[in-house]
Short mmCIF file of C-alpha atoms in Angstrom, two decimals:
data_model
loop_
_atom_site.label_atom_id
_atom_site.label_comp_id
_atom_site.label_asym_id
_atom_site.label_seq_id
_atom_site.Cartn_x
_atom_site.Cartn_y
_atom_site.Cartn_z
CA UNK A 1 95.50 120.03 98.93
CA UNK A 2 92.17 118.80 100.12
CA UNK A 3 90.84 115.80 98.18
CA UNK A 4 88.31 113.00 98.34
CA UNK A 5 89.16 109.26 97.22
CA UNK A 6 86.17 107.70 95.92
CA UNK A 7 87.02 103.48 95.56
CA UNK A 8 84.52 101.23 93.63
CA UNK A 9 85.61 97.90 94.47
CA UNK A 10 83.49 94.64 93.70
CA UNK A 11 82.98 93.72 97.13
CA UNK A 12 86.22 94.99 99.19
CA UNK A 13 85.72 95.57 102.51
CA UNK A 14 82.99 93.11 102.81
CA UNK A 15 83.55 89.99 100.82
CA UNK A 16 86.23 87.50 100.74
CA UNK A 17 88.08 89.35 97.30
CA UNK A 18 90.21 91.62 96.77
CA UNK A 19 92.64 90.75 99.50
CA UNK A 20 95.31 92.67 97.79
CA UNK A 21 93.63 95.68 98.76
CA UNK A 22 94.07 95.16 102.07
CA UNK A 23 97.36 96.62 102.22
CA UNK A 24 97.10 99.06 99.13
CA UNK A 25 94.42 100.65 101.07
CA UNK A 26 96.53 102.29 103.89
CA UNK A 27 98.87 104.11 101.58
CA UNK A 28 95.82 105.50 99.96
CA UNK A 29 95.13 107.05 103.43
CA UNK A 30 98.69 109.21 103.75
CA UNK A 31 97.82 110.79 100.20
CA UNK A 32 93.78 111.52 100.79
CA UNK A 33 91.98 113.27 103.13
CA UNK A 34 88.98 111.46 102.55
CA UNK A 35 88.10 107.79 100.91
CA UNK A 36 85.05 106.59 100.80
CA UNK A 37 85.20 103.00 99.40
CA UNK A 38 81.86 102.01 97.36
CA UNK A 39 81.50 98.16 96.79
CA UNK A 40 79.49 97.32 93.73
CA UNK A 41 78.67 93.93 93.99
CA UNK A 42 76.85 92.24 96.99
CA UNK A 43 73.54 91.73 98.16
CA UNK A 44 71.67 94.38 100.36
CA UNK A 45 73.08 93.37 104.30
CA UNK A 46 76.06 92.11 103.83
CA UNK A 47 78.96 93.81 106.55
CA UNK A 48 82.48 95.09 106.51
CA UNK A 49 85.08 91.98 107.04
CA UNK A 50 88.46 93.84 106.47
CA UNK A 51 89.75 96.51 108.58
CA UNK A 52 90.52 100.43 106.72
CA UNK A 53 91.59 103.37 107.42
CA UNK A 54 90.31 105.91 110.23
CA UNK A 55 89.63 108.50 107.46
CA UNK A 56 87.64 105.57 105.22
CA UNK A 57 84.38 105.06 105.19
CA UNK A 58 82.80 101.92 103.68
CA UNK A 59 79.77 101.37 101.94
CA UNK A 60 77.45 98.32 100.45
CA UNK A 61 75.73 99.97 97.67
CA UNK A 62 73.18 97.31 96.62
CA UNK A 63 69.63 97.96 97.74
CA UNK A 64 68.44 94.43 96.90
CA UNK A 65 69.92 90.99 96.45
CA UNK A 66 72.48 90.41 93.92
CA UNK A 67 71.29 87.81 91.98
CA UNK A 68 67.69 89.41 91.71
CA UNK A 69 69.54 92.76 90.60
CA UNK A 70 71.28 91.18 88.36
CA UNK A 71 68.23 89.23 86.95
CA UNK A 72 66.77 92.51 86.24
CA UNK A 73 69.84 94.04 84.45
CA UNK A 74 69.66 91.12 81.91
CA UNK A 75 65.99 91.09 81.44
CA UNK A 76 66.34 95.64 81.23
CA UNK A 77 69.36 95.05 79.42
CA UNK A 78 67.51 92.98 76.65
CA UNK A 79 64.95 95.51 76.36
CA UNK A 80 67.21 98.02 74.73
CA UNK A 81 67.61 95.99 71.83
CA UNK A 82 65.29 97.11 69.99
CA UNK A 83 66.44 100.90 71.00
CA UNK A 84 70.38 100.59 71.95
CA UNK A 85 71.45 102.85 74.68
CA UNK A 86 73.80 105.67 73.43
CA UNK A 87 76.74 103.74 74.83
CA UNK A 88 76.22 100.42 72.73
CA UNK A 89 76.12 102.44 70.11
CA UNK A 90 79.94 103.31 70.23
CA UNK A 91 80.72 98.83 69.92
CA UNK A 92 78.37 98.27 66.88
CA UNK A 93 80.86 97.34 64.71
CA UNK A 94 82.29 94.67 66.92
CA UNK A 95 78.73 93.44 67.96
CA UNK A 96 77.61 93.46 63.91
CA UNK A 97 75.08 90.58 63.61
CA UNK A 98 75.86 88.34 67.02
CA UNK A 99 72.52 88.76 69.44
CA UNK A 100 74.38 87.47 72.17
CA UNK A 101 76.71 90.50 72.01
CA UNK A 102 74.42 92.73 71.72
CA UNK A 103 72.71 91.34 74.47
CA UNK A 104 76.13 91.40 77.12
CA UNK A 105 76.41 94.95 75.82
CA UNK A 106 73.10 96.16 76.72
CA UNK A 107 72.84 94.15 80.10
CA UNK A 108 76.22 95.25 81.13
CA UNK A 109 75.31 99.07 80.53
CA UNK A 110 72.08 98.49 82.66
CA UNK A 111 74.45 97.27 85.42
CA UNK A 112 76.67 100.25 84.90
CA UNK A 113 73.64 102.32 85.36
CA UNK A 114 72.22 100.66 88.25
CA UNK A 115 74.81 101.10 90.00
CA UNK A 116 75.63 104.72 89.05
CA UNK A 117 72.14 105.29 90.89
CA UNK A 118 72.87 103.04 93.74
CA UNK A 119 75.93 105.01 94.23
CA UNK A 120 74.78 108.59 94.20
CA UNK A 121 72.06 107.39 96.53
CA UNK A 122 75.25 107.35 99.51
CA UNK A 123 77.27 110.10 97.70
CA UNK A 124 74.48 112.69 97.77
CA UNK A 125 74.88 112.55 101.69
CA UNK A 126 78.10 114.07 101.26
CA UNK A 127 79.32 117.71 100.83
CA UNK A 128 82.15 117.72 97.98
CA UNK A 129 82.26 121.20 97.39
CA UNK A 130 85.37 121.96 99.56
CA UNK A 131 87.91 119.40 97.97
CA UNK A 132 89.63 120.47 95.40
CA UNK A 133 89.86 117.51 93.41
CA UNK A 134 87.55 114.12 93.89
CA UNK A 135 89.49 110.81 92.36
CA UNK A 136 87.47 107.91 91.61
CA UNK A 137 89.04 104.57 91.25
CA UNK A 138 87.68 101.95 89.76
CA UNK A 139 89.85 99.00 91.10
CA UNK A 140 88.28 97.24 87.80
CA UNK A 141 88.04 98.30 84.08
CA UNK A 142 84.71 96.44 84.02
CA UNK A 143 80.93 97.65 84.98
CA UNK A 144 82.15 99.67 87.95
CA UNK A 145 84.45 101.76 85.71
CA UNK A 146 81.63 102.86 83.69
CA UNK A 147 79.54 103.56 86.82
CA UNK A 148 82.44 105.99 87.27
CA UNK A 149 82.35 107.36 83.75
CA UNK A 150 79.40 108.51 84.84
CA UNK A 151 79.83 109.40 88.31
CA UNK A 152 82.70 112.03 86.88
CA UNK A 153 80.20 113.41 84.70
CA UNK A 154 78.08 114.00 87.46
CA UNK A 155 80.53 115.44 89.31
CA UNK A 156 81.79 117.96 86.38
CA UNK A 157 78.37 118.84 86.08
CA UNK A 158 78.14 120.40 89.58
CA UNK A 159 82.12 121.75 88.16
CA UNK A 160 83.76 119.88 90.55
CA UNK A 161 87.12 118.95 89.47
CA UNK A 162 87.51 115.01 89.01
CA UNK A 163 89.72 112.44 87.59
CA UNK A 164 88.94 109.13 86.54
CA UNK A 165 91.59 106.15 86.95
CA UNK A 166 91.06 102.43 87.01
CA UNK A 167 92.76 98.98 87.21
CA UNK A 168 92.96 95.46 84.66
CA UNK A 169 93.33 92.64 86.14
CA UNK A 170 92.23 89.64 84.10
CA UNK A 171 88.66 88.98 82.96
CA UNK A 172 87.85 92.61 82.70
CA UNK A 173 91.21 93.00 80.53
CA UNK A 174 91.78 89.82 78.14
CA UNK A 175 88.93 90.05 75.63
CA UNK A 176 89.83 86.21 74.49
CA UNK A 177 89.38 85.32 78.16
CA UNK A 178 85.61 85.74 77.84
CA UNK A 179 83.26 83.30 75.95
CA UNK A 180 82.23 85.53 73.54
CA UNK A 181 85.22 86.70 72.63
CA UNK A 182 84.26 90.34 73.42
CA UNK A 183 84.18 92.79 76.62
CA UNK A 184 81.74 96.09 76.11
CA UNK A 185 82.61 99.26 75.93
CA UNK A 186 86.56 99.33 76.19
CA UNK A 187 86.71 102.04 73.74
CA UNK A 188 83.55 104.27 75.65
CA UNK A 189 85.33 103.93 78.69
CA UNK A 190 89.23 104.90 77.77
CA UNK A 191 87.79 107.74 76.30
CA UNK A 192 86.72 109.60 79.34
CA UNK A 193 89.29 107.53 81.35
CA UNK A 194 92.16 109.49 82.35
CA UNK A 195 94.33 106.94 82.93
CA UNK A 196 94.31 103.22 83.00
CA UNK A 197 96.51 101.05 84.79
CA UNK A 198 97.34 97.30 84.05
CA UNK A 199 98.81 94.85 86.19
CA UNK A 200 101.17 93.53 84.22
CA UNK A 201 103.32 94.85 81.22
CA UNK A 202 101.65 92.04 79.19
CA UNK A 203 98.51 93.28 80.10
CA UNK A 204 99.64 96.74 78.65
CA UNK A 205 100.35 96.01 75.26
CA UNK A 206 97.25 93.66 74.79
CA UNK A 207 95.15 97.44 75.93
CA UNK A 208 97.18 99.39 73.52
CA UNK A 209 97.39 97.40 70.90
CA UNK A 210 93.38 96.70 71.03
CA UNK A 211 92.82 100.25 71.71
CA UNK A 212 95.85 102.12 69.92
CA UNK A 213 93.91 105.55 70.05
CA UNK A 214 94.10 106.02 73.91
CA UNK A 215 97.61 104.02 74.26
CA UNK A 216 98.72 107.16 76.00
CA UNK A 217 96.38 107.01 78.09
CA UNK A 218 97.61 103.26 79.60
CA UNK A 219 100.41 101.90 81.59
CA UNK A 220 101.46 99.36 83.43
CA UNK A 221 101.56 99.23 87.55
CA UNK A 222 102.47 96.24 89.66
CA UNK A 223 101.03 94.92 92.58
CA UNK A 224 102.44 94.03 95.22
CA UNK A 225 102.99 92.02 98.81
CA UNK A 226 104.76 92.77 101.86
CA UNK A 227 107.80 91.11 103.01
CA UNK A 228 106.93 88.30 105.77
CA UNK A 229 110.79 86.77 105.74
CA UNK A 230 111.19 83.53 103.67
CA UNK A 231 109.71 80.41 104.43
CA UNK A 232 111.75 76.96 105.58
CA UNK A 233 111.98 73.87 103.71
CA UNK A 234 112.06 70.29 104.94
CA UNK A 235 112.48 67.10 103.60
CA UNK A 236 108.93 66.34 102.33
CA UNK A 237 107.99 67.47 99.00
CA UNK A 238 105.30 70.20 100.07
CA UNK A 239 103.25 71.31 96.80
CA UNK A 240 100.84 74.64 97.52
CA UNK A 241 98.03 76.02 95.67
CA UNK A 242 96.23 79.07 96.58
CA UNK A 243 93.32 80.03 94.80
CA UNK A 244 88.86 80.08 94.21
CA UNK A 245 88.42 76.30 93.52
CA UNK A 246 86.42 77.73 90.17
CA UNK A 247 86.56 76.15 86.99
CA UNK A 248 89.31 79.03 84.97
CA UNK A 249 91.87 77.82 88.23
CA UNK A 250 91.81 74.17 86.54
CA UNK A 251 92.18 72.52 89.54
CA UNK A 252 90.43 69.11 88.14
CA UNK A 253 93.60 69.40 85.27
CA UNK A 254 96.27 69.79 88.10
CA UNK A 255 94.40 66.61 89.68
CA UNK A 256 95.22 64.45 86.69
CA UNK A 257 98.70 65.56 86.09
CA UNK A 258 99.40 64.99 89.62
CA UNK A 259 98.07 61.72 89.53
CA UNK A 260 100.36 60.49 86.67
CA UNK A 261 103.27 60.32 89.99
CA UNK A 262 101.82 57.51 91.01
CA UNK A 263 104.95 54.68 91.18
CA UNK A 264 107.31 57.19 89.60
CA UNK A 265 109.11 58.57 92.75
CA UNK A 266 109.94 57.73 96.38
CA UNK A 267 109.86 60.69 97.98
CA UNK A 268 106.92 61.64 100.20
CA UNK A 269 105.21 64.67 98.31
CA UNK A 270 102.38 66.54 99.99
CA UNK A 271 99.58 69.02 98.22
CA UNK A 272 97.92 72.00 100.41
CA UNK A 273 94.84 74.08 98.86
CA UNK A 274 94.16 77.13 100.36
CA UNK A 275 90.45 78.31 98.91
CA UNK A 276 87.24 77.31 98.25
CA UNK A 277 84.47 77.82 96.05
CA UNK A 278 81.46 76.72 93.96
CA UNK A 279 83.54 73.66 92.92
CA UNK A 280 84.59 72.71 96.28
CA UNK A 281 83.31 69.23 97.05
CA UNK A 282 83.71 68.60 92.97
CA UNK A 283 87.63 68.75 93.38
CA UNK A 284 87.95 66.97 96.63
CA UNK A 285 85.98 64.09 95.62
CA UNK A 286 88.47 64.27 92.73
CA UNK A 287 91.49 64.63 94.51
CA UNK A 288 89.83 61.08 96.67
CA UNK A 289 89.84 59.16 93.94
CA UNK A 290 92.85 59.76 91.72
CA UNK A 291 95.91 61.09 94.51
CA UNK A 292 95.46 58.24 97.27
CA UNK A 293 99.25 58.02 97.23
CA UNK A 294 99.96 61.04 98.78
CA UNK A 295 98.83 63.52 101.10
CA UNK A 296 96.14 65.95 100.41
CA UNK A 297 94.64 68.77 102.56
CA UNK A 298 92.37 71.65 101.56
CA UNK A 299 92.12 74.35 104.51
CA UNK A 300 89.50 76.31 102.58
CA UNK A 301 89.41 80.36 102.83
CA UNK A 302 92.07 81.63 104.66
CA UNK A 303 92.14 85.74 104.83
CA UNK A 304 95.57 87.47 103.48
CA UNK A 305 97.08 87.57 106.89
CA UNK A 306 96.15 83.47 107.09
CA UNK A 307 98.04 83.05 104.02
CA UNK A 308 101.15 84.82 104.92
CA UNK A 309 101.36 83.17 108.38
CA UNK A 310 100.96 80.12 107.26
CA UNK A 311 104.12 80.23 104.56
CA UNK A 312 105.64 81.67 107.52
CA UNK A 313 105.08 78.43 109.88
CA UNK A 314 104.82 75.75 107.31
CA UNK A 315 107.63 74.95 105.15
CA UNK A 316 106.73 74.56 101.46
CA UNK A 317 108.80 73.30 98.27
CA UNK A 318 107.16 73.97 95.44
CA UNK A 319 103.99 76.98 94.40
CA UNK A 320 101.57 75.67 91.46
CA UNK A 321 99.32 77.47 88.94
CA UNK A 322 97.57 76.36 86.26
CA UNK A 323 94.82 79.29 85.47
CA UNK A 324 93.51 79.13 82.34
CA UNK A 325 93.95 82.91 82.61
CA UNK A 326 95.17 85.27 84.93
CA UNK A 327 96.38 88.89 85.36
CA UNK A 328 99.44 88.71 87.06
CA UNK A 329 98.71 86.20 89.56
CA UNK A 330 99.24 87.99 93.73
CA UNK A 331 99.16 84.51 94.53
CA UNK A 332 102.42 83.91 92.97
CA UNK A 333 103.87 87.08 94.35
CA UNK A 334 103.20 86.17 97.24
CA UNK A 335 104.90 82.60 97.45
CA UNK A 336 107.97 84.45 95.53
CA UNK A 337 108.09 86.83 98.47
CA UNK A 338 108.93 83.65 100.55
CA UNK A 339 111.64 82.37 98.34
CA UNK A 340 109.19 79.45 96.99
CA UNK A 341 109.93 78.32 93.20
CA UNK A 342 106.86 78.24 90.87
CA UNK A 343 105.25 76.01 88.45
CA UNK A 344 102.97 78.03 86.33
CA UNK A 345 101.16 77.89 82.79
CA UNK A 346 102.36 80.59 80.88
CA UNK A 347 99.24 82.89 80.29
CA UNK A 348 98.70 86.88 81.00
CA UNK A 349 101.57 88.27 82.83
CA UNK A 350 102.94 85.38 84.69
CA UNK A 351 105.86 85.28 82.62
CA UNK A 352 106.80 88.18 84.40
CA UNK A 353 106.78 86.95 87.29
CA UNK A 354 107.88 83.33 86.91
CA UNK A 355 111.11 83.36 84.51
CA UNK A 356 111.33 79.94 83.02
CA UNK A 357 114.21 77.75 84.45
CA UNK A 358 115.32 80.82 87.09
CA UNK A 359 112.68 80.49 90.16
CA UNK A 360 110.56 77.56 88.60
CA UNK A 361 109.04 76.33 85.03
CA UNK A 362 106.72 78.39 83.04
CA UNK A 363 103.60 75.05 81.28
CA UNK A 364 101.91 75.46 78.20
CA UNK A 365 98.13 76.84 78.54
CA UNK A 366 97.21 73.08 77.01
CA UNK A 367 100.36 71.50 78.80
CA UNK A 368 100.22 67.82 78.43
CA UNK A 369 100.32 65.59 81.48
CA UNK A 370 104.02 64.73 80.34
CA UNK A 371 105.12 67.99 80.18
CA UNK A 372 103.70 68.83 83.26
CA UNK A 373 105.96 65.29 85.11
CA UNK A 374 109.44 66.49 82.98
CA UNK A 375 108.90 70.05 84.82
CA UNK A 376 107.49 68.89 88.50
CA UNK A 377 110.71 66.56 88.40
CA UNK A 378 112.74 68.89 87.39
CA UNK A 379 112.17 70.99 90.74
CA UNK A 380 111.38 67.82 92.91
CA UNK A 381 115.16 65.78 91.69
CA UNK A 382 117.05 69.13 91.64
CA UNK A 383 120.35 68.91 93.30
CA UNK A 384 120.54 71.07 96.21
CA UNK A 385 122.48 73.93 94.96
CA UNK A 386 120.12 74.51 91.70
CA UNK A 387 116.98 74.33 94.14
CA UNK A 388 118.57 77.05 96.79
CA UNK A 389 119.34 79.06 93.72
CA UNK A 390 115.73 78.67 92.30
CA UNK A 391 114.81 79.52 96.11
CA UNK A 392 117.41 82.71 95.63
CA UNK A 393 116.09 84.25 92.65
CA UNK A 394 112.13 83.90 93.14
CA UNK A 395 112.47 86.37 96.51
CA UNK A 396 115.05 88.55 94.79
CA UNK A 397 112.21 88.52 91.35
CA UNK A 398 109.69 89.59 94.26
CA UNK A 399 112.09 92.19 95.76
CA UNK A 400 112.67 93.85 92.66
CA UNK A 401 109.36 94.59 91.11
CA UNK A 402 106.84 93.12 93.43
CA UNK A 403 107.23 94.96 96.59
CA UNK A 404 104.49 96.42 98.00
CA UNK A 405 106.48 99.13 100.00
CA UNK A 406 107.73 100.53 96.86
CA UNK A 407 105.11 99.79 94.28
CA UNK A 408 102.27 101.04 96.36
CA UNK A 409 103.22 104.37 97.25
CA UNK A 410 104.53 104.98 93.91
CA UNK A 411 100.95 103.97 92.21
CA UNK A 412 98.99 105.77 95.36
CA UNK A 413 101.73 109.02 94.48
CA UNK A 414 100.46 109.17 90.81
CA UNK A 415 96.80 108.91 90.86
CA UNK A 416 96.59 111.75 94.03
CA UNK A 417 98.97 114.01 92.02
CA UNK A 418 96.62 116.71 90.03
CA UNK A 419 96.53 117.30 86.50
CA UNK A 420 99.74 119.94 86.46
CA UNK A 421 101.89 117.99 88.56
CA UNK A 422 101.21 115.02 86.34
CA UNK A 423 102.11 117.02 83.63
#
């Protein structure tokens, strides 16, 4: 069968995100003849930083810069209110009265729509007319899958055939993960959505049970990482964190729960970011001023190959994360891959990846600072046996469901299969 892969990404190949893509990508390759990979969000000029597939083709969609475009989505967006697009209209009763929902739902339509156009600007340079089936993928269940909503419409409309899948992650999944309490359009989108695919189990029920009509419609597929052996361990206490230094990672909370050590152990314990971000200089300044007793680096971005070679060459004791949301954290997949125990607050689908008490200790969301020191020591003072046994069961955790040699072509299988064969 021939068939086209169309991939609307926020930024992947260009940005720093997405990293997990870089290795779903190539098994996406042996099932398409064609992908052309769309990113939605960055500012006119920015250039491919990841490497793809020979029969991939990468585009930057924006035609201006990304915070002007988006200054005009709000400021279109608030227009409508007086005159709702026909979209909004399908959330009215879970706007009602609040302006400020009314206003996310109009501005994120305009964005939807913006980049529809920006889109078709690059797909109208291509002939589609001899695949038999297009597949767009919206690697988000946000803005860019309702830019494909109506990119398959446009595509039926010439009587193409096209199907319409997409990912959730996090934000664009857990409504209680916003501010307001509210994501647009879930409902609009499933609806012409042929299939949606969460992250995490968790992640699964939350979608059905907040959209029960389309439950059919939504299932659950893991990422995953590839194997890179299993790190060494040594003496020190080495503590890694691996994330955006942004304010949902709640790196400033790990600071002060970290900092309640102080006098209460003798053995040398050492913390490693890996990231950066807007809050950067914040959290270092932080890290100054309350962890003086032990050692602190932050290496800053590291690409997913950096990662991976560094757990390969640097021996580390103990994975942290305390998001104040997540998905189902690659992060932690990865240091699992590695045979590296995890301490993680329990929110999203971590709790399928970090079993409490088996390869590490699942916090509270609000964990208190003594919670956090009963669970850190319980890791850092375990005899040897218990921690080679934590070390034991977070790779074989990883091996069974988080492999990306099995998950990947299994997920890549299903969405290139056609309608019958799916049936």
């Amino acid at each position: 069968m021939n068939n086209c892969l169309l991939l609307l990404t926020s930024c992947f190949p260009f940005g720093n995100g997405e990293s997990f893509l870089e290795s779903e990508i190539f098994f996406h390759s042996e099932n398409f003849n064609k992908i052309l990979i769309l990113a939605q969000e960055l500012s006119q000029g920015s250039l491919p930083v990841r490497t793809i597939p020979d029969n991939a083709e990468a585009f930057n969609i924006a035609t201006k810069n990304k915070k002007i475009a988006r200054f005009y989505d709000i400021l279109r967006g608030g227009l409508r209110i007086l005159h709702p697009s026909e979209a909004s209209k399908t959330d009215l009763e879970l706007i009602k009265k609040s302006f400020q929902k009314r206003i996310f739902c109009e501005y994120f339509e305009q964005r939807a729509q913006r980049q529809y156009k920006e889109n078709l600007r690059i797909l109208k340079k291509f002939d589609f007319s001899h695949y038999d089936e297009i597949v767009i993928y919206s690697y988000w269940f946000f803005a860019n899958c309702r830019s494909g909503v109506l990119l398959k419409k446009y595509f039926e409309n010439q009587g193409l055939k096209v199907k319409l899948v997409s990912r959730a992650h996090g934000y664009d999944l857990y409504e209680y993960a916003n501010s307001l309490n509210y994501l647009p359009l879930r409902g609009a989108m499933a609806q012409e959505v042929d299939k949606i695919y969460t992250c995490s189990s968790n992640g699964c029920r939350y979608l059905r049970n907040r959209i029960p009509e389309y439950k059919d419609k939504i299932e659950a597929s893991y990422l995953g990482t590839f194997d890179r052996g299993i790190t060494n361990y040594s003496e020190t206490f080495h503590v890694v964190t691996c994330s955006r230094t942004v304010r949902i990672k709640k790196l400033d909370r790990l600071i002060e729960a970290i900092a309640c050590l102080k006098n209460q152990t003798e053995k040398k314990v050492v913390w490693t970011h890996i990231g950066d971000g807007p809050l950067q200089k914040k959290i270092k300044k932080l890290s100054s001023k309350k962890l003086d007793f032990i050692d602190v680096e932050f290496l800053g971005y590291m690409n997913n190959a950096q990662v991976m070679e560094y757990y390969s060459t640097h021996p580390v004791s103990l994975f942290i994360n305390v998001s104040k949301s997540e998905g189902l954290p690659v992060s932690i997949m990865e240091a699992n891959s590695f045979g590296i125990p995890i301490l993680a607050t329990d929110v999203g689908g971590t709790g399928e990846i970090v079993v409490d008490g088996v390869n590490g200790f699942l916090l509270n969301s609000k964990f208190t600072n003594e919670e956090f020191i009963v669970k850190f020591f319980s890791i850092l003072n375990a005899d040897d046996e218990v921690y080679q046994r934590m070390r034991k069961n977070a790779r074989e955790i990883w091996e069974k469901n988080f492999d990306a040699e099995k998950n990947y072509p299994e997920f890549c299988k299903k969405i290139s299969e056609t309608e019958e064969v799916m049936a």
